[in-house]
Short mmCIF file of C-alpha atoms in Angstrom, two decimals:
data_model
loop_
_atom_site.label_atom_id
_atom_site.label_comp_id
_atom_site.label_asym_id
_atom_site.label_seq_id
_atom_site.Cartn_x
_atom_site.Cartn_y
_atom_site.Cartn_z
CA UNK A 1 105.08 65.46 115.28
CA UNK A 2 101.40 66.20 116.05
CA UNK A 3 99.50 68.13 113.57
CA UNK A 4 98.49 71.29 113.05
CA UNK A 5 95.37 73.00 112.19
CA UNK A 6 94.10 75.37 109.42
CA UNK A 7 91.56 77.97 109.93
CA UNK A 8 90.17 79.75 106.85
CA UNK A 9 89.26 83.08 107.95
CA UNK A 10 87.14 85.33 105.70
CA UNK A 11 89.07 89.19 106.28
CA UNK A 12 85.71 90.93 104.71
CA UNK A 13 85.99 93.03 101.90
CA UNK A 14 88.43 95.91 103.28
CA UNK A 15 87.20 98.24 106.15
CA UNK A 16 89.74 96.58 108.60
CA UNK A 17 86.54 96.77 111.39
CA UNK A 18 84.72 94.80 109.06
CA UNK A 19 86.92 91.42 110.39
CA UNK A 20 84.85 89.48 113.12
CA UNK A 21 85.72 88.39 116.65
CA UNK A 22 86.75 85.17 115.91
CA UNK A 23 88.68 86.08 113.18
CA UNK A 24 90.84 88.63 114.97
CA UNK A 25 91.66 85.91 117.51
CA UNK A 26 92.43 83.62 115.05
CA UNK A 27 95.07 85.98 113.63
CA UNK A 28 96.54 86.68 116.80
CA UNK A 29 97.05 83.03 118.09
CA UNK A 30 98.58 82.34 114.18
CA UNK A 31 101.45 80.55 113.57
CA UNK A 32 101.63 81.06 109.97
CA UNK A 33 99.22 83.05 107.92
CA UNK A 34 98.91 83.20 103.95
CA UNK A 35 97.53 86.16 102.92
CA UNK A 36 95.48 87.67 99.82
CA UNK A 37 95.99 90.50 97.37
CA UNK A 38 92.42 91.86 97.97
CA UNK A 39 92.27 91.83 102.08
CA UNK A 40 93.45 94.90 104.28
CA UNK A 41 97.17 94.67 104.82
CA UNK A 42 96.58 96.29 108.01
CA UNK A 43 94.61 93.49 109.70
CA UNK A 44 98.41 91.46 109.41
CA UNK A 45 98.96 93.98 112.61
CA UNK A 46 97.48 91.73 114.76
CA UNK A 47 99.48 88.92 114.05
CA UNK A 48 102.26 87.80 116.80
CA UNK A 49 106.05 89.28 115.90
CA UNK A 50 107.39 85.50 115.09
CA UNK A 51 104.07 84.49 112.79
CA UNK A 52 105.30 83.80 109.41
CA UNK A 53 103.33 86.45 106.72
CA UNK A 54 103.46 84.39 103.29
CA UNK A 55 101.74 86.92 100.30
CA UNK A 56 99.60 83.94 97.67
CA UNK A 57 97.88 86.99 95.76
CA UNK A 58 96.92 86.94 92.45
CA UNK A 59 96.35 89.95 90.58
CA UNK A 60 94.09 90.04 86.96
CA UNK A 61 95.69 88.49 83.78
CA UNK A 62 99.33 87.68 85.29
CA UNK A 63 99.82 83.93 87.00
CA UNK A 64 101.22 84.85 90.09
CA UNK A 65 101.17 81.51 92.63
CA UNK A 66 99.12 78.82 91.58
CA UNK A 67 96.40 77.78 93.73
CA UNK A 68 98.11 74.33 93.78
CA UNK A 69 100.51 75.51 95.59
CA UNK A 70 98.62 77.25 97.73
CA UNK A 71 97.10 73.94 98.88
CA UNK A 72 100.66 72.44 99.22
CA UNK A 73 101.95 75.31 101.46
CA UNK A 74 98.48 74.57 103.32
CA UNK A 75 99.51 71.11 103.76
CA UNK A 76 103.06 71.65 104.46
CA UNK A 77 102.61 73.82 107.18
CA UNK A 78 99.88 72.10 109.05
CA UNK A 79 102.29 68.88 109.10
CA UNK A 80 104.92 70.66 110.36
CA UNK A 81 102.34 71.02 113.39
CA UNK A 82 101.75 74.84 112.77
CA UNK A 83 98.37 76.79 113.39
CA UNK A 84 98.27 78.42 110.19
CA UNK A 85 95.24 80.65 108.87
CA UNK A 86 94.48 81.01 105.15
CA UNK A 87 92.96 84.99 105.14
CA UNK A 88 90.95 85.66 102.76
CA UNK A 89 89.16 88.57 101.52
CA UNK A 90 85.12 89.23 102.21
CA UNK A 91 83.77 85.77 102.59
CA UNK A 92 85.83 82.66 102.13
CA UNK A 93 82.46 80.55 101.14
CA UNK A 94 81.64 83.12 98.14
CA UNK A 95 83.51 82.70 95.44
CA UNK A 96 86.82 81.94 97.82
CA UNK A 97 87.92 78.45 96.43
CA UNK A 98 87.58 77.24 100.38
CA UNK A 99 85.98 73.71 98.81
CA UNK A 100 89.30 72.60 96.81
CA UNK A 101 91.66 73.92 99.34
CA UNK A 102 89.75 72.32 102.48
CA UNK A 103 89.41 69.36 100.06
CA UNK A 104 93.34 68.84 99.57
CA UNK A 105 93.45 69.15 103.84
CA UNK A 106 91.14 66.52 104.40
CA UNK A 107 92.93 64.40 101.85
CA UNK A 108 95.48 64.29 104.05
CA UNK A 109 93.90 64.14 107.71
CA UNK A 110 94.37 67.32 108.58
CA UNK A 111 91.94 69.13 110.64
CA UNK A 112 90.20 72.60 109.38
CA UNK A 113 87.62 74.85 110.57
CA UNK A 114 85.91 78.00 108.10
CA UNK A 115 85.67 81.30 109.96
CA UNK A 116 82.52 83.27 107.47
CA UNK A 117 83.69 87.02 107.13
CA UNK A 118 81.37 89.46 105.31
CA UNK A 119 81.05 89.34 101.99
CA UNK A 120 81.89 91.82 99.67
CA UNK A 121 78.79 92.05 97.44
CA UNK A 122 76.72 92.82 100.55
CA UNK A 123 79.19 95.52 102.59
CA UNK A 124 79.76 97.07 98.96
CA UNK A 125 76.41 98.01 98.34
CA UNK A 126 75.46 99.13 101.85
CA UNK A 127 78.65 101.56 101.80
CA UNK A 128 77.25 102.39 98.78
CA UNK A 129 74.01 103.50 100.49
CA UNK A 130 72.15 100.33 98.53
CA UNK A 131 70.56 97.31 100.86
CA UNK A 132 70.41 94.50 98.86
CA UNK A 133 66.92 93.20 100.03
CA UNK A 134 63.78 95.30 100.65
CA UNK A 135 60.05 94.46 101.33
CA UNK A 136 59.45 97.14 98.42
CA UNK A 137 61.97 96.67 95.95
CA UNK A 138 64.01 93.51 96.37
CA UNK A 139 62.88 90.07 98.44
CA UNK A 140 65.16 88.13 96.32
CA UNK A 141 69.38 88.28 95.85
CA UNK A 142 71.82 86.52 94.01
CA UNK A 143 75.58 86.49 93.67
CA UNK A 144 77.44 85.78 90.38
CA UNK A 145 81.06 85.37 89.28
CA UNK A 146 82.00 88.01 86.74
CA UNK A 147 84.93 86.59 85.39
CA UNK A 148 83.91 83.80 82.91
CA UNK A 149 83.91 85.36 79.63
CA UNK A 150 81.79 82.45 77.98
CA UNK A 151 78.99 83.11 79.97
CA UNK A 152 77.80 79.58 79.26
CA UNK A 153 77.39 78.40 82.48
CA UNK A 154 75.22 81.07 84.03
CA UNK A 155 71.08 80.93 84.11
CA UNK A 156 70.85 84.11 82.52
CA UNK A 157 66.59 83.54 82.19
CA UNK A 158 66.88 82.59 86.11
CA UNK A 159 68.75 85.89 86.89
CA UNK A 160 66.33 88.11 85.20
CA UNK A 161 64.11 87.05 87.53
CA UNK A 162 65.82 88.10 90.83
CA UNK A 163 65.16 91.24 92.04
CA UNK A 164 68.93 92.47 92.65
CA UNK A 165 72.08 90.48 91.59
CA UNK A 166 75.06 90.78 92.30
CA UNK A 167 78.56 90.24 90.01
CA UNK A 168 82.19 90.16 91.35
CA UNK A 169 84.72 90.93 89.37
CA UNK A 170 82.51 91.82 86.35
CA UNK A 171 84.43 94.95 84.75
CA UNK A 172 85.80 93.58 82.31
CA UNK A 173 82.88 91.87 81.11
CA UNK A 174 80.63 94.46 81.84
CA UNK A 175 79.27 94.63 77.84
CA UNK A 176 78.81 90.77 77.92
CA UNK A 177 76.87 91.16 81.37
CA UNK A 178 74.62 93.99 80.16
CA UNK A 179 74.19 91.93 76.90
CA UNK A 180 72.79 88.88 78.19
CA UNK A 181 70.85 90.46 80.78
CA UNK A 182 68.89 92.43 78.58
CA UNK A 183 68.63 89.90 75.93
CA UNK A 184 67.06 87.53 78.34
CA UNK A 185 64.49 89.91 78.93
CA UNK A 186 65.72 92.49 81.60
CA UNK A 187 64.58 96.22 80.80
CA UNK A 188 67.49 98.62 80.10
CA UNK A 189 66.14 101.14 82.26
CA UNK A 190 66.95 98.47 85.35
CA UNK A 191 69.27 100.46 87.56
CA UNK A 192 72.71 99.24 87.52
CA UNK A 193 75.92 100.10 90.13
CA UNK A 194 79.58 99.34 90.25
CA UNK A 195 81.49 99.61 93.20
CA UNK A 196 85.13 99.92 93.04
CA UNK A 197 87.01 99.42 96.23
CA UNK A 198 84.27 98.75 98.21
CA UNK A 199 83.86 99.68 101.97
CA UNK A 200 87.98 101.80 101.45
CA UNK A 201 88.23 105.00 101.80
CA UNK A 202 89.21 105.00 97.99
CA UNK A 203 85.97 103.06 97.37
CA UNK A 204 84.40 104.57 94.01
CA UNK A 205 81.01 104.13 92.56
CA UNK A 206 79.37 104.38 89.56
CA UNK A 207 75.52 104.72 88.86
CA UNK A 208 73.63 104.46 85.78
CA UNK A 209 71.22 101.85 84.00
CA UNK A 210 72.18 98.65 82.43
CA UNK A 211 71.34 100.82 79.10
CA UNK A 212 74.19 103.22 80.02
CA UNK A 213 76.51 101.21 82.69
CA UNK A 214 79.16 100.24 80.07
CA UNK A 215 79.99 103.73 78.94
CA UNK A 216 79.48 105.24 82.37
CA UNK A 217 82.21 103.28 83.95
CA UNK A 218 84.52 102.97 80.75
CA UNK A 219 84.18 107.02 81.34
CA UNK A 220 85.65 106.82 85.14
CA UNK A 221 88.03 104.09 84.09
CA UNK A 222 86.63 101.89 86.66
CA UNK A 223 88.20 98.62 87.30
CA UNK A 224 88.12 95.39 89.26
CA UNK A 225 88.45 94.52 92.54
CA UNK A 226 84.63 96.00 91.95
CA UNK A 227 81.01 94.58 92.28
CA UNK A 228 78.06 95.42 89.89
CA UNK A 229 74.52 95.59 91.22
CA UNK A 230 71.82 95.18 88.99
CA UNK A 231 67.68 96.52 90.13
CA UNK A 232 65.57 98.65 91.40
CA UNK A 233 66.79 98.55 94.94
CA UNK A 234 69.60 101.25 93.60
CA UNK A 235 66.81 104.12 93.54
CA UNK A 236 67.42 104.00 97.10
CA UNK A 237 71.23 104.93 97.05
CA UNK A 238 69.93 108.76 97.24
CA UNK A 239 68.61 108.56 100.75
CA UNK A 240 70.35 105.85 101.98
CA UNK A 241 73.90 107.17 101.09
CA UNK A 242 76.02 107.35 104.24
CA UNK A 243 79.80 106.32 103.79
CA UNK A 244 80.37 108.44 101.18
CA UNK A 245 79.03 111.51 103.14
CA UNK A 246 81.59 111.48 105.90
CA UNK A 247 83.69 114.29 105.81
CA UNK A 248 87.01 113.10 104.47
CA UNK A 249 85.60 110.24 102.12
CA UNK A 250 87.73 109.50 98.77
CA UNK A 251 90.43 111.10 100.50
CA UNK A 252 93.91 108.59 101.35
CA UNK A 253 96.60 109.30 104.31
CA UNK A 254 99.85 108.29 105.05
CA UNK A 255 100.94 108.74 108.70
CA UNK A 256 104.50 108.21 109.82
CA UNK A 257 104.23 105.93 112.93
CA UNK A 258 106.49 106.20 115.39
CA UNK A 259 105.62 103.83 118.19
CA UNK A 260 103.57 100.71 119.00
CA UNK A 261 100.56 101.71 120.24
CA UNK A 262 97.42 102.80 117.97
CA UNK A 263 97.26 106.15 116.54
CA UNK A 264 95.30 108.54 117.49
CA UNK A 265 95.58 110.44 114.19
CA UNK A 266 95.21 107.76 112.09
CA UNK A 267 92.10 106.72 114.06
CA UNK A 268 90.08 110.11 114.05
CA UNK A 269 90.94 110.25 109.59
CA UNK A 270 89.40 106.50 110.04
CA UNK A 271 86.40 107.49 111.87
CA UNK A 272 85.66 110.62 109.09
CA UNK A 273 85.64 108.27 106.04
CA UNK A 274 89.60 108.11 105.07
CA UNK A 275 91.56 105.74 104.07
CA UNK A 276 94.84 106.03 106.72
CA UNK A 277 97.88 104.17 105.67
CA UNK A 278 100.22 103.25 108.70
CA UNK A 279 104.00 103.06 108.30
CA UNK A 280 106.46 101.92 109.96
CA UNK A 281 105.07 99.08 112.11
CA UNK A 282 106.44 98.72 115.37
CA UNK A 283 106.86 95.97 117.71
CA UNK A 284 108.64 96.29 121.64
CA UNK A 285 110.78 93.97 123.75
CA UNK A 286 111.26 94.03 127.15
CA UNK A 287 114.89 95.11 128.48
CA UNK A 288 116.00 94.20 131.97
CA UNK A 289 116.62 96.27 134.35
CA UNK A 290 117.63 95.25 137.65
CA UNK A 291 116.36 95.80 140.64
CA UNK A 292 119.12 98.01 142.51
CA UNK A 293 119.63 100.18 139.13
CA UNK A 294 115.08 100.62 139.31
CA UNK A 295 115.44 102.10 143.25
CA UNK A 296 118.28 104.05 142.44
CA UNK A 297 116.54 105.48 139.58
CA UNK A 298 113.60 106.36 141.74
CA UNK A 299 115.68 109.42 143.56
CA UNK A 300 116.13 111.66 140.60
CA UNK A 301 114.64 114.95 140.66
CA UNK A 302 113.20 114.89 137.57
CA UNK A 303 112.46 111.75 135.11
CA UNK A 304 111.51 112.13 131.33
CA UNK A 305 109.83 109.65 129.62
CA UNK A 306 110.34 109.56 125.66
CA UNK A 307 107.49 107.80 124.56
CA UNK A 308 104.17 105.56 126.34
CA UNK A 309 106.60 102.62 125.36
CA UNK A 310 109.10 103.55 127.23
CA UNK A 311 106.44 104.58 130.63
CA UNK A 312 105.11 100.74 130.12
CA UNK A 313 108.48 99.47 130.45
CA UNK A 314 109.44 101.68 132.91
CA UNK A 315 106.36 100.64 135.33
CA UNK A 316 106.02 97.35 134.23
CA UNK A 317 109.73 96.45 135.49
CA UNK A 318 108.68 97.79 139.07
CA UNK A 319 105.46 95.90 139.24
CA UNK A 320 107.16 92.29 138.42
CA UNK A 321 110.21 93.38 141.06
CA UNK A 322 106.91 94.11 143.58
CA UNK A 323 107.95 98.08 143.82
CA UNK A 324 105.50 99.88 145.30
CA UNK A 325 105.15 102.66 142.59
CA UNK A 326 104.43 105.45 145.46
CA UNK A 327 108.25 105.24 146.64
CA UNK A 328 108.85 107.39 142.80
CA UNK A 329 109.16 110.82 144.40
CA UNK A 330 110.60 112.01 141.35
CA UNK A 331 108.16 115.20 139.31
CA UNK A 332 107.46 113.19 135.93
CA UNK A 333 107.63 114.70 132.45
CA UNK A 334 106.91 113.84 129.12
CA UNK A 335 107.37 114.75 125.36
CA UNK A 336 103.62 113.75 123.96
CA UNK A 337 100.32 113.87 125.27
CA UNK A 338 99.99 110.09 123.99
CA UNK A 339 102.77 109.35 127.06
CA UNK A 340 101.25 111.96 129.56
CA UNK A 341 98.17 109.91 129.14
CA UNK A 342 99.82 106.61 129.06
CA UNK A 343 100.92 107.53 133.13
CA UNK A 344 97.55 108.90 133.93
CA UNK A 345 96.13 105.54 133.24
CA UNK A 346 98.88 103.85 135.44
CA UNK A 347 97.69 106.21 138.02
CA UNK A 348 100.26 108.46 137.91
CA UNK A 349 100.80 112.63 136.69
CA UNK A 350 103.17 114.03 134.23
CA UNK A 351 103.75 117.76 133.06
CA UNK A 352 105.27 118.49 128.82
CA UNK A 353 108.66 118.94 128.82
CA UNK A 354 108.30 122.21 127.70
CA UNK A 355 107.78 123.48 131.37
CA UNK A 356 110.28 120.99 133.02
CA UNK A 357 112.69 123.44 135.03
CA UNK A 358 116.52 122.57 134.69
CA UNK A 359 117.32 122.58 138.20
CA UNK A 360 117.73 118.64 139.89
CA UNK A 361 118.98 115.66 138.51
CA UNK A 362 117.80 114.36 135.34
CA UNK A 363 116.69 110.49 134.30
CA UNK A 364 115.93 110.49 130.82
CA UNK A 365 113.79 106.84 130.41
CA UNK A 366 114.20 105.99 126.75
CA UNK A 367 112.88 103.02 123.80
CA UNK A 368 116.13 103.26 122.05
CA UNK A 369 119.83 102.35 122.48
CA UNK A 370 121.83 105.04 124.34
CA UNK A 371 123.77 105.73 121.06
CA UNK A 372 120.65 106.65 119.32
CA UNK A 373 119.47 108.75 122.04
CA UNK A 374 118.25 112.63 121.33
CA UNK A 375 120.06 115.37 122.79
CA UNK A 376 117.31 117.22 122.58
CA UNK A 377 116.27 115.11 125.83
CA UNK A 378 118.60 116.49 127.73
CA UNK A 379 121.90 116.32 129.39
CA UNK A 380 120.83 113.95 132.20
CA UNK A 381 121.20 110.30 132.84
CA UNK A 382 119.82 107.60 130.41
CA UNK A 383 118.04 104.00 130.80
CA UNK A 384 116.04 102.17 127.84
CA UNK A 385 113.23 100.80 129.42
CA UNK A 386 112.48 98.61 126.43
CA UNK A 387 113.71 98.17 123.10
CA UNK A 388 111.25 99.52 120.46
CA UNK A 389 111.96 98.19 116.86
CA UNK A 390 110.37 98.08 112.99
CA UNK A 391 108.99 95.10 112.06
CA UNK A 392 110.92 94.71 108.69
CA UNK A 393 107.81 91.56 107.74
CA UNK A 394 105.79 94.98 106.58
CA UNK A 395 108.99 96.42 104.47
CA UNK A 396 107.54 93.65 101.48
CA UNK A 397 103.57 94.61 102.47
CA UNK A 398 104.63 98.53 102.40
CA UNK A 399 104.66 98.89 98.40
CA UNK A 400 101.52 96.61 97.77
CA UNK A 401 99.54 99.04 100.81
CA UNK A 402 100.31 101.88 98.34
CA UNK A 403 99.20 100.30 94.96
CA UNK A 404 95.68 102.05 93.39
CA UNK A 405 94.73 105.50 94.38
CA UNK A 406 97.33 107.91 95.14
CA UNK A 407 98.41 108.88 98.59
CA UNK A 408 97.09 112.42 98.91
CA UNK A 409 98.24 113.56 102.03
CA UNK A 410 101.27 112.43 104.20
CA UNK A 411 100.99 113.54 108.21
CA UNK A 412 104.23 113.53 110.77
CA UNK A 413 103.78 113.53 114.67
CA UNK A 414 107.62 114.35 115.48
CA UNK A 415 110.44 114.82 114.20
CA UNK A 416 111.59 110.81 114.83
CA UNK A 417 108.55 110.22 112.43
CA UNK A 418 109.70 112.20 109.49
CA UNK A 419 113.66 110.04 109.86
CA UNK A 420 111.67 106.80 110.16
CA UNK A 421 109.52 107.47 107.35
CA UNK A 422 112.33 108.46 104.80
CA UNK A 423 114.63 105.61 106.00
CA UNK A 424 112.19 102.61 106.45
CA UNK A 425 110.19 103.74 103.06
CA UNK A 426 113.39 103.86 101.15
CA UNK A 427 114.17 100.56 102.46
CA UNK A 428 110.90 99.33 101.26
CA UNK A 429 111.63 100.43 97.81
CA UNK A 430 108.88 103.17 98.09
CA UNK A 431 110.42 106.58 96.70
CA UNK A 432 109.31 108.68 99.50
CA UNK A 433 110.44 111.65 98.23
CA UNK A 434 108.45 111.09 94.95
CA UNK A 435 105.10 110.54 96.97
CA UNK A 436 105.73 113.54 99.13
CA UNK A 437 106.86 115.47 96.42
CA UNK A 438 102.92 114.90 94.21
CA UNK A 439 101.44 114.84 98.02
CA UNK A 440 100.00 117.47 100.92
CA UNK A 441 102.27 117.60 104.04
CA UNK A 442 101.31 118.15 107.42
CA UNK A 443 102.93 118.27 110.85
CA UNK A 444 101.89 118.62 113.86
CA UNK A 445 104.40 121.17 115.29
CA UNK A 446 107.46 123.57 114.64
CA UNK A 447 110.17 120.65 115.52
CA UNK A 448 108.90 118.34 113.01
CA UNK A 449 108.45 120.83 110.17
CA UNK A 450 112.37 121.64 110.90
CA UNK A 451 113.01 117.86 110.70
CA UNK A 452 111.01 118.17 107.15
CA UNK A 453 113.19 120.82 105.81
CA UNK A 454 116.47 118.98 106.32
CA UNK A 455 115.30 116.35 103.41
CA UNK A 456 114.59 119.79 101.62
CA UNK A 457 110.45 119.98 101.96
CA UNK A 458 108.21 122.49 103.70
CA UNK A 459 104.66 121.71 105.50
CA UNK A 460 101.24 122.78 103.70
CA UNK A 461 99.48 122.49 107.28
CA UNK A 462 100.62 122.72 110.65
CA UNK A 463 98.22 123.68 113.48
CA UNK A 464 98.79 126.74 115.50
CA UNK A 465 98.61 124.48 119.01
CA UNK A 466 100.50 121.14 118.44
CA UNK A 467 97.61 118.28 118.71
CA UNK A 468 96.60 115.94 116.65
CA UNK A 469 92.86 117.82 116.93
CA UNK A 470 93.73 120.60 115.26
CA UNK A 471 95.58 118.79 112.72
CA UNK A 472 92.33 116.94 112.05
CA UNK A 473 90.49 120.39 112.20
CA UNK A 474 92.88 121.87 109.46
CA UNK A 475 92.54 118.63 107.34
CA UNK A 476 88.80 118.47 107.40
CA UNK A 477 88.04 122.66 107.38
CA UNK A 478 90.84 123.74 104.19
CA UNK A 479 90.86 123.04 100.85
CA UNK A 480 94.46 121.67 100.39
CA UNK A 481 93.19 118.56 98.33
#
């Protein structure tokens, strides 16, 4: 069997835009990926639906696997002639153990190539509003591992000489940092930072001097996965603060998905500074349809379409059976705006199925099995166009998506959403009715706050025209944090 080939891919240091080019398309042509504790779960999204997802996080003080076996599973893999990627959070040069683990692959002949992501010391601190080099303040930076306790190794009289440093994972020796620096002949007044989090939504920072540092963060309860920055370059966090401006910074979302395609709401929380949790995820199949059932279809009156998924199927099975999509002479409707706009950019028009009239023959076009069809449809024919399922890889990545800062919000789309969310989170082991009970609830309409109040909650925020705009609007404009 030939071999395969390992990529070591640096994830950066959480922002899931943060990932470059070349790393997204090494994720999407994986094979097998192992994954860390500290990257975004959410980049995993990109990987194909038969990629094996293997978890090798570690978290502080507990053994989890051991990075020998990490190199075995490396190994394994790539002889069983698999392109497998070893993600890794920020950079996987600095302070990522790429050395030993490219090491054991080219102890056994097995090609590699390193992927550089950014690094978290450097996003950190800009999300922070710090730059860590300035012609005024800081022409020299250094990065230091925080976790030896000893100490022993480290140039301490060196590092007092560089202008801003930088130390990952330094919490808990925070006292011993601050010690030796200032022993060694740094000033207490230096300004010191810690970053908790960095470049999330739920990133957290901490500012204060290397005098003060210790009890300032002890007083937030600040922990790792954090970076402290040590000089004068801080004194510019004041102007330069940006991330932590945006509207809806510190603040963390849950929204129910419901189909395949990206989110709109989820995207415009993003884009004002939250942190937006996805769940389920979805992943399609096509469904064949044959080619005397697709022209029959086309002489219906009216034809619904459930979802975009179910419009690309739809249009997608006339295109590879060559039919011309100007012989539908049906009048189109939809239930979302998300599938109105997913047949304007097939060239076609749609009208909501609120003003579909109930005269003419109905095709209802559908992503699910007729058994699990709505009523609420209608009463007309059905057809699934393609089969729309959860990808149950993300039921183990669900729990560990939710771990740190509380979920303080928790949005539904539709009324499938709110089902999907209780039954797929529940599956995960996630007590969803615990996190919605301690969180905010919004909906975007009347049908899904119904849906709500059949598991026995009500809505803190629906808007008064159902869009995910005014949703957004309500979110950003009311106090209901």
């Amino acid at each position: 069997m030939t071999k395969g080939k390992v990529y070591f891919v640096g994830a950066g240091p959480g922002d899931e835009g943060l990932i470059t080019v070349k790393g997204q398309k090494a994720i999407e042509k994986a094979d097998v990926i192992l994954y860390d504790r500290l990257l975004n779960p959410k980049l995993l999204e990109a990987a194909a639906f038969d990629c094996e997802l293997i978890y090798c996080g570690k978290t502080p003080y507990t053994t989890g696997i051991s990075q020998g076996e990490i190199n075995e599973l490396l190994v394994s893999k790539a002889l069983e002639g698999h392109r497998v990627i070893r993600l890794k959070g920020g950079d996987p040069a600095v302070f990522g153990r790429v050395g030993e683990e490219a090491e054991s692959l080219k102890d056994e002949g097995i090609p590699f190539e390193v992927i550089p992501g950014v690094t978290s010391s450097i996003a950190a601190s800009m999300y922070a509003g710090v730059p860590v080099t300035h012609r005024d303040y800081g022409r020299s930076f250094a990065m230091v591992t925080g976790h030896d306790q000893t100490k022993k190794d480290i140039d301490w009289n060196g590092l007092v000489s560089i202008d801003t440093v930088a130390f990952y994972m330094g919490v808990a020796n925070l006292p011993s940092i601050r010690e030796n620096l200032i022993n060694h002949g740094k000033p207490g007044n230096t300004p010191a930072l810690v970053i908790q989090w960095g470049t999330y939504g739920r990133q957290e920072s901490v500012e204060g001097t290397l005098d003060d540092i210790v009890e300032r963060v002890s007083g937030r309860s600040l922990g790792n996965p954090a970076i402290t920055l040590v000089g004068d370059i801080i004194s510019l966090r004041g102007k330069l603060q940006w991330f932590e401006r945006k509207p809806l910074y510190g603040q963390r979302f849950l929204v129910a998905r419901t189909g395949t395609a990206k989110s709109a709401l989820a995207e415009a929380l993003y884009e004002l500074g939250g942190e937006v949790i996805e769940f389920p995820k979805w992943n399609a199949a096509k469904v064949k349809i044959e080619e005397s059932q697709l022209l029959a279809f086309l002489s219906y009156d009216r034809i619904l379409f459930t979802s975009p998924e179910s419009v690309h199927g739809f249009l997608d099975s006339l295109t590879e059976l060559a039919i011309d999509f100007r012989r539908i002479s049906s009048k189109l409707y939809v239930l979302s705006r998300k599938s109105k706009k997913a047949l304007q950019q097939r060239g076609l028009t749609a009208e909501l199925k609120s003003g579909m009239p109930e005269a003419g023959t109905l095709l209802v076009v559908g992503d699910r099995n007729r058994d699990l069809r709505d009523p609420a449809h209608g009463e007309g024919d059905y057809i699934q166009s393609i089969a729309k399922f959860v990808d149950e890889r993300f039921l183990e990545i669900f729990p560990r998506m939710l771990d740190g800062k509380a979920v303080g919000t928790v949005l539904f789309s539709n009324r499938h959403s709110v089902d999907m969310l209780m039954q797929y989170g529940n599956k995960a082991d996630v007590d969803v009715e615990a996190l919605l009970k301690q969180a905010s609830i919004g909906v975007i309409g009347e049908s899904t706050g119904n849906r709500l109040q059949d598991y026995g909650f009500t809505s803190d925020m629906m808007p008064k025209e159902p869009s995910v705009e005014q949703l957004v609007d309500l979110i950003v404009n009311r106090n209901v944090f």
